[in-house]
mmCIF file with all atom_site columns, C-alpha atoms in Angstrom:
data_model
loop_
_atom_site.group_PDB
_atom_site.id
_atom_site.type_symbol
_atom_site.label_atom_id
_atom_site.label_alt_id
_atom_site.label_comp_id
_atom_site.label_asym_id
_atom_site.label_entity_id
_atom_site.label_seq_id
_atom_site.pdbx_PDB_ins_code
_atom_site.Cartn_x
_atom_site.Cartn_y
_atom_site.Cartn_z
_atom_site.occupancy
_atom_site.B_iso_or_equiv
_atom_site.pdbx_formal_charge
_atom_site.auth_seq_id
_atom_site.auth_comp_id
_atom_site.auth_asym_id
_atom_site.auth_atom_id
_atom_site.pdbx_PDB_model_num
ATOM 1   C CA . GLN A 1 1   ? 0.000   0.000  0.000   1.00 0.00 ? 242 GLN A CA 1
ATOM 2   C CA . VAL A 1 2   ? 1.482   3.323  -1.080  1.00 0.00 ? 243 VAL A CA 1
ATOM 3   C CA . GLN A 1 3   ? 1.383   6.169  1.407   1.00 0.00 ? 244 GLN A CA 1
ATOM 4   C CA . LEU A 1 4   ? 2.493   9.779  1.372   1.00 0.00 ? 245 LEU A CA 1
ATOM 5   C CA . VAL A 1 5   ? 3.511   11.180 4.735   1.00 0.00 ? 246 VAL A CA 1
ATOM 6   C CA . GLU A 1 6   ? 4.092   14.899 5.140   1.00 0.00 ? 247 GLU A CA 1
ATOM 7   C CA . SER A 1 7   ? 5.889   16.770 7.873   1.00 0.00 ? 248 SER A CA 1
ATOM 8   C CA . GLY A 1 8   ? 7.175   20.237 8.607   1.00 0.00 ? 249 GLY A CA 1
ATOM 9   C CA . GLY A 1 9   ? 4.068   22.349 8.953   1.00 0.00 ? 250 GLY A CA 1
ATOM 10  C CA . ASP A 1 10  ? 4.117   24.863 11.778  1.00 0.00 ? 251 ASP A CA 1
ATOM 11  C CA . LEU A 1 11  ? 3.199   28.318 12.980  1.00 0.00 ? 252 LEU A CA 1
ATOM 12  C CA . VAL A 1 12  ? 5.706   30.926 11.830  1.00 0.00 ? 253 VAL A CA 1
ATOM 13  C CA . GLN A 1 13  ? 5.912   34.703 11.692  1.00 0.00 ? 254 GLN A CA 1
ATOM 14  C CA . ALA A 1 14  ? 5.758   36.565 8.423   1.00 0.00 ? 255 ALA A CA 1
ATOM 15  C CA . GLY A 1 15  ? 9.163   36.670 6.803   1.00 0.00 ? 256 GLY A CA 1
ATOM 16  C CA . GLY A 1 16  ? 10.136  33.344 8.298   1.00 0.00 ? 257 GLY A CA 1
ATOM 17  C CA . SER A 1 17  ? 10.924  30.024 6.670   1.00 0.00 ? 258 SER A CA 1
ATOM 18  C CA . LEU A 1 18  ? 9.673   26.459 6.790   1.00 0.00 ? 259 LEU A CA 1
ATOM 19  C CA . ARG A 1 19  ? 10.670  23.268 5.073   1.00 0.00 ? 260 ARG A CA 1
ATOM 20  C CA . LEU A 1 20  ? 8.029   20.691 4.253   1.00 0.00 ? 261 LEU A CA 1
ATOM 21  C CA . SER A 1 21  ? 8.849   17.069 3.535   1.00 0.00 ? 262 SER A CA 1
ATOM 22  C CA . CYS A 1 22  ? 6.795   14.341 1.907   1.00 0.00 ? 263 CYS A CA 1
ATOM 23  C CA . ALA A 1 23  ? 7.968   10.757 1.805   1.00 0.00 ? 264 ALA A CA 1
ATOM 24  C CA . ALA A 1 24  ? 6.336   8.155  -0.391  1.00 0.00 ? 265 ALA A CA 1
ATOM 25  C CA . SER A 1 25  ? 6.447   4.679  1.099   1.00 0.00 ? 266 SER A CA 1
ATOM 26  C CA . GLY A 1 26  ? 5.341   1.249  0.001   1.00 0.00 ? 267 GLY A CA 1
ATOM 27  C CA . SER A 1 27  ? 6.119   -0.843 -3.024  1.00 0.00 ? 268 SER A CA 1
ATOM 28  C CA . ILE A 1 28  ? 6.794   1.751  -5.708  1.00 0.00 ? 269 ILE A CA 1
ATOM 29  C CA . PHE A 1 29  ? 7.992   1.041  -9.222  1.00 0.00 ? 270 PHE A CA 1
ATOM 30  C CA . SER A 1 30  ? 8.378   4.618  -10.421 1.00 0.00 ? 271 SER A CA 1
ATOM 31  C CA . ILE A 1 31  ? 7.372   8.163  -9.571  1.00 0.00 ? 272 ILE A CA 1
ATOM 32  C CA . ASN A 1 32  ? 6.474   10.471 -12.423 1.00 0.00 ? 273 ASN A CA 1
ATOM 33  C CA . ALA A 1 33  ? 5.829   13.646 -10.498 1.00 0.00 ? 274 ALA A CA 1
ATOM 34  C CA . MET A 1 34  ? 5.495   14.957 -6.976  1.00 0.00 ? 275 MET A CA 1
ATOM 35  C CA . GLY A 1 35  ? 4.127   18.239 -5.842  1.00 0.00 ? 276 GLY A CA 1
ATOM 36  C CA . TRP A 1 36  ? 2.472   20.381 -3.223  1.00 0.00 ? 277 TRP A CA 1
ATOM 37  C CA . TYR A 1 37  ? -1.005  21.839 -3.196  1.00 0.00 ? 278 TYR A CA 1
ATOM 38  C CA . ARG A 1 38  ? -2.504  24.105 -0.589  1.00 0.00 ? 279 ARG A CA 1
ATOM 39  C CA . GLN A 1 39  ? -5.952  25.123 0.483   1.00 0.00 ? 280 GLN A CA 1
ATOM 40  C CA . ALA A 1 40  ? -6.881  28.069 2.630   1.00 0.00 ? 281 ALA A CA 1
ATOM 41  C CA . PRO A 1 41  ? -10.268 28.351 4.372   1.00 0.00 ? 282 PRO A CA 1
ATOM 42  C CA . GLY A 1 42  ? -12.928 29.374 1.903   1.00 0.00 ? 283 GLY A CA 1
ATOM 43  C CA . LYS A 1 43  ? -10.592 29.125 -1.067  1.00 0.00 ? 284 LYS A CA 1
ATOM 44  C CA . PRO A 1 44  ? -10.124 26.440 -3.698  1.00 0.00 ? 285 PRO A CA 1
ATOM 45  C CA . ARG A 1 45  ? -7.159  24.143 -3.644  1.00 0.00 ? 286 ARG A CA 1
ATOM 46  C CA . GLU A 1 46  ? -4.237  25.460 -5.679  1.00 0.00 ? 287 GLU A CA 1
ATOM 47  C CA . LEU A 1 47  ? -1.013  24.044 -6.997  1.00 0.00 ? 288 LEU A CA 1
ATOM 48  C CA . VAL A 1 48  ? 1.987   25.484 -5.196  1.00 0.00 ? 289 VAL A CA 1
ATOM 49  C CA . ALA A 1 49  ? 4.843   23.637 -6.862  1.00 0.00 ? 290 ALA A CA 1
ATOM 50  C CA . ARG A 1 50  ? 5.440   20.453 -8.801  1.00 0.00 ? 291 ARG A CA 1
ATOM 51  C CA . ILE A 1 51  ? 8.522   18.586 -9.928  1.00 0.00 ? 292 ILE A CA 1
ATOM 52  C CA . ILE A 1 52  ? 8.651   15.850 -12.521 1.00 0.00 ? 293 ILE A CA 1
ATOM 53  C CA . SER A 1 53  ? 10.989  12.892 -12.727 1.00 0.00 ? 294 SER A CA 1
ATOM 54  C CA . GLY A 1 54  ? 13.418  14.727 -14.981 1.00 0.00 ? 295 GLY A CA 1
ATOM 55  C CA . GLY A 1 55  ? 13.792  17.470 -12.410 1.00 0.00 ? 296 GLY A CA 1
ATOM 56  C CA . SER A 1 56  ? 11.826  20.213 -14.115 1.00 0.00 ? 297 SER A CA 1
ATOM 57  C CA . ALA A 1 57  ? 9.777   22.264 -11.664 1.00 0.00 ? 298 ALA A CA 1
ATOM 58  C CA . THR A 1 58  ? 6.787   24.576 -11.951 1.00 0.00 ? 299 THR A CA 1
ATOM 59  C CA . TYR A 1 59  ? 5.549   27.085 -9.417  1.00 0.00 ? 300 TYR A CA 1
ATOM 60  C CA . ALA A 1 60  ? 2.497   29.152 -8.731  1.00 0.00 ? 301 ALA A CA 1
ATOM 61  C CA . ASP A 1 61  ? 3.175   32.785 -9.598  1.00 0.00 ? 302 ASP A CA 1
ATOM 62  C CA . SER A 1 62  ? 2.501   33.765 -6.008  1.00 0.00 ? 303 SER A CA 1
ATOM 63  C CA . VAL A 1 63  ? 5.443   31.715 -4.692  1.00 0.00 ? 304 VAL A CA 1
ATOM 64  C CA . LYS A 1 64  ? 8.031   32.146 -7.425  1.00 0.00 ? 305 LYS A CA 1
ATOM 65  C CA . GLY A 1 65  ? 11.302  33.387 -6.010  1.00 0.00 ? 306 GLY A CA 1
ATOM 66  C CA . ARG A 1 66  ? 10.310  32.432 -2.469  1.00 0.00 ? 307 ARG A CA 1
ATOM 67  C CA . PHE A 1 67  ? 9.641   28.683 -2.582  1.00 0.00 ? 308 PHE A CA 1
ATOM 68  C CA . THR A 1 68  ? 11.872  25.933 -3.916  1.00 0.00 ? 309 THR A CA 1
ATOM 69  C CA . ILE A 1 69  ? 10.788  22.366 -4.576  1.00 0.00 ? 310 ILE A CA 1
ATOM 70  C CA . SER A 1 70  ? 13.344  19.586 -4.672  1.00 0.00 ? 311 SER A CA 1
ATOM 71  C CA . ARG A 1 71  ? 13.325  15.841 -4.776  1.00 0.00 ? 312 ARG A CA 1
ATOM 72  C CA . ASP A 1 72  ? 15.462  12.995 -3.449  1.00 0.00 ? 313 ASP A CA 1
ATOM 73  C CA . ASN A 1 73  ? 14.759  10.129 -5.808  1.00 0.00 ? 314 ASN A CA 1
ATOM 74  C CA . ALA A 1 74  ? 16.643  7.611  -3.676  1.00 0.00 ? 315 ALA A CA 1
ATOM 75  C CA . LYS A 1 75  ? 14.362  8.368  -0.734  1.00 0.00 ? 316 LYS A CA 1
ATOM 76  C CA . ASN A 1 76  ? 11.173  8.933  -2.760  1.00 0.00 ? 317 ASN A CA 1
ATOM 77  C CA . THR A 1 77  ? 10.901  12.226 -0.949  1.00 0.00 ? 318 THR A CA 1
ATOM 78  C CA . VAL A 1 78  ? 9.970   15.708 -2.067  1.00 0.00 ? 319 VAL A CA 1
ATOM 79  C CA . TYR A 1 79  ? 10.767  18.890 -0.177  1.00 0.00 ? 320 TYR A CA 1
ATOM 80  C CA . LEU A 1 80  ? 9.332   22.369 -0.260  1.00 0.00 ? 321 LEU A CA 1
ATOM 81  C CA . GLN A 1 81  ? 11.591  25.085 1.084   1.00 0.00 ? 322 GLN A CA 1
ATOM 82  C CA . MET A 1 82  ? 9.453   28.109 1.856   1.00 0.00 ? 323 MET A CA 1
ATOM 83  C CA . ASN A 1 83  ? 11.178  31.441 2.508   1.00 0.00 ? 324 ASN A CA 1
ATOM 84  C CA . SER A 1 84  ? 9.878   34.951 3.063   1.00 0.00 ? 325 SER A CA 1
ATOM 85  C CA . LEU A 1 85  ? 6.556   33.526 4.163   1.00 0.00 ? 326 LEU A CA 1
ATOM 86  C CA . LYS A 1 86  ? 3.480   35.739 4.026   1.00 0.00 ? 327 LYS A CA 1
ATOM 87  C CA . PRO A 1 87  ? 0.161   35.471 5.868   1.00 0.00 ? 328 PRO A CA 1
ATOM 88  C CA . GLU A 1 88  ? -1.485  34.569 2.562   1.00 0.00 ? 329 GLU A CA 1
ATOM 89  C CA . ASP A 1 89  ? 0.650   31.416 2.454   1.00 0.00 ? 330 ASP A CA 1
ATOM 90  C CA . THR A 1 90  ? -1.418  30.060 5.329   1.00 0.00 ? 331 THR A CA 1
ATOM 91  C CA . GLY A 1 91  ? -3.271  26.856 4.584   1.00 0.00 ? 332 GLY A CA 1
ATOM 92  C CA . VAL A 1 92  ? -3.209  23.088 4.609   1.00 0.00 ? 333 VAL A CA 1
ATOM 93  C CA . TYR A 1 93  ? -0.430  21.855 2.377   1.00 0.00 ? 334 TYR A CA 1
ATOM 94  C CA . ARG A 1 94  ? -0.966  18.450 0.822   1.00 0.00 ? 335 ARG A CA 1
ATOM 95  C CA . CYS A 1 95  ? 1.569   16.347 -0.985  1.00 0.00 ? 336 CYS A CA 1
ATOM 96  C CA . ASN A 1 96  ? 0.627   14.811 -4.317  1.00 0.00 ? 337 ASN A CA 1
ATOM 97  C CA . ALA A 1 97  ? 2.358   12.101 -6.311  1.00 0.00 ? 338 ALA A CA 1
ATOM 98  C CA . VAL A 1 98  ? 1.712   10.496 -9.658  1.00 0.00 ? 339 VAL A CA 1
ATOM 99  C CA . LEU A 1 99  ? 3.348   7.133  -9.433  1.00 0.00 ? 340 LEU A CA 1
ATOM 100 C CA . THR A 1 100 ? 3.223   3.505  -10.462 1.00 0.00 ? 341 THR A CA 1
ATOM 101 C CA . PRO A 1 101 ? 3.252   0.927  -7.691  1.00 0.00 ? 342 PRO A CA 1
ATOM 102 C CA . THR A 1 102 ? 5.219   -2.268 -8.169  1.00 0.00 ? 343 THR A CA 1
ATOM 103 C CA . TYR A 1 103 ? 1.980   -4.172 -8.560  1.00 0.00 ? 344 TYR A CA 1
ATOM 104 C CA . GLY A 1 104 ? -0.761  -2.148 -10.130 1.00 0.00 ? 345 GLY A CA 1
ATOM 105 C CA . ARG A 1 105 ? -1.504  0.723  -12.407 1.00 0.00 ? 346 ARG A CA 1
ATOM 106 C CA . GLY A 1 106 ? -0.213  4.231  -12.199 1.00 0.00 ? 347 GLY A CA 1
ATOM 107 C CA . ALA A 1 107 ? -2.364  6.525  -10.133 1.00 0.00 ? 348 ALA A CA 1
ATOM 108 C CA . GLU A 1 108 ? -2.461  9.759  -8.196  1.00 0.00 ? 349 GLU A CA 1
ATOM 109 C CA . TYR A 1 109 ? -1.883  9.702  -4.457  1.00 0.00 ? 350 TYR A CA 1
ATOM 110 C CA . TRP A 1 110 ? -2.396  12.301 -1.749  1.00 0.00 ? 351 TRP A CA 1
ATOM 111 C CA . GLY A 1 111 ? -0.980  12.866 1.690   1.00 0.00 ? 352 GLY A CA 1
ATOM 112 C CA . GLN A 1 112 ? -3.083  13.767 4.678   1.00 0.00 ? 353 GLN A CA 1
ATOM 113 C CA . GLY A 1 113 ? -1.925  17.384 4.763   1.00 0.00 ? 354 GLY A CA 1
ATOM 114 C CA . THR A 1 114 ? 0.123   19.543 7.073   1.00 0.00 ? 355 THR A CA 1
ATOM 115 C CA . GLN A 1 115 ? -0.926  22.913 8.443   1.00 0.00 ? 356 GLN A CA 1
ATOM 116 C CA . VAL A 1 116 ? 1.126   26.000 7.699   1.00 0.00 ? 357 VAL A CA 1
ATOM 117 C CA . THR A 1 117 ? 0.134   29.156 9.546   1.00 0.00 ? 358 THR A CA 1
ATOM 118 C CA . VAL A 1 118 ? 1.899   32.447 8.958   1.00 0.00 ? 359 VAL A CA 1
ATOM 119 C CA . SER A 1 119 ? 1.166   35.205 11.451  1.00 0.00 ? 360 SER A CA 1
ATOM 120 C CA . SER A 1 120 ? 1.475   38.867 10.583  1.00 0.00 ? 361 SER A CA 1
#
């Protein structure tokens, strides 16, 4: 059974930094892409950053220059380094992965989410 486990969410002051981690565990054949989405109260879920197997990354305009996504393929882990945090970055951050398990078809998986709160 494939699972995504996130960590790193916290309460931080504006201007501060946090690093989120998401580890994919289980019997995994390959991972095509991993990324982070966030959802603030009353707002739709939005893509924050995504990185594909080749290493190419995309970012939401609102986080460009402040957030960096990276990936450790050996550990099946994706990281999101968040700098210069703003109150509008507050939300539940969920990890997403498009992967193929060792036994089964490729599918999309989600973590349970980690809360990021940025105080002004």
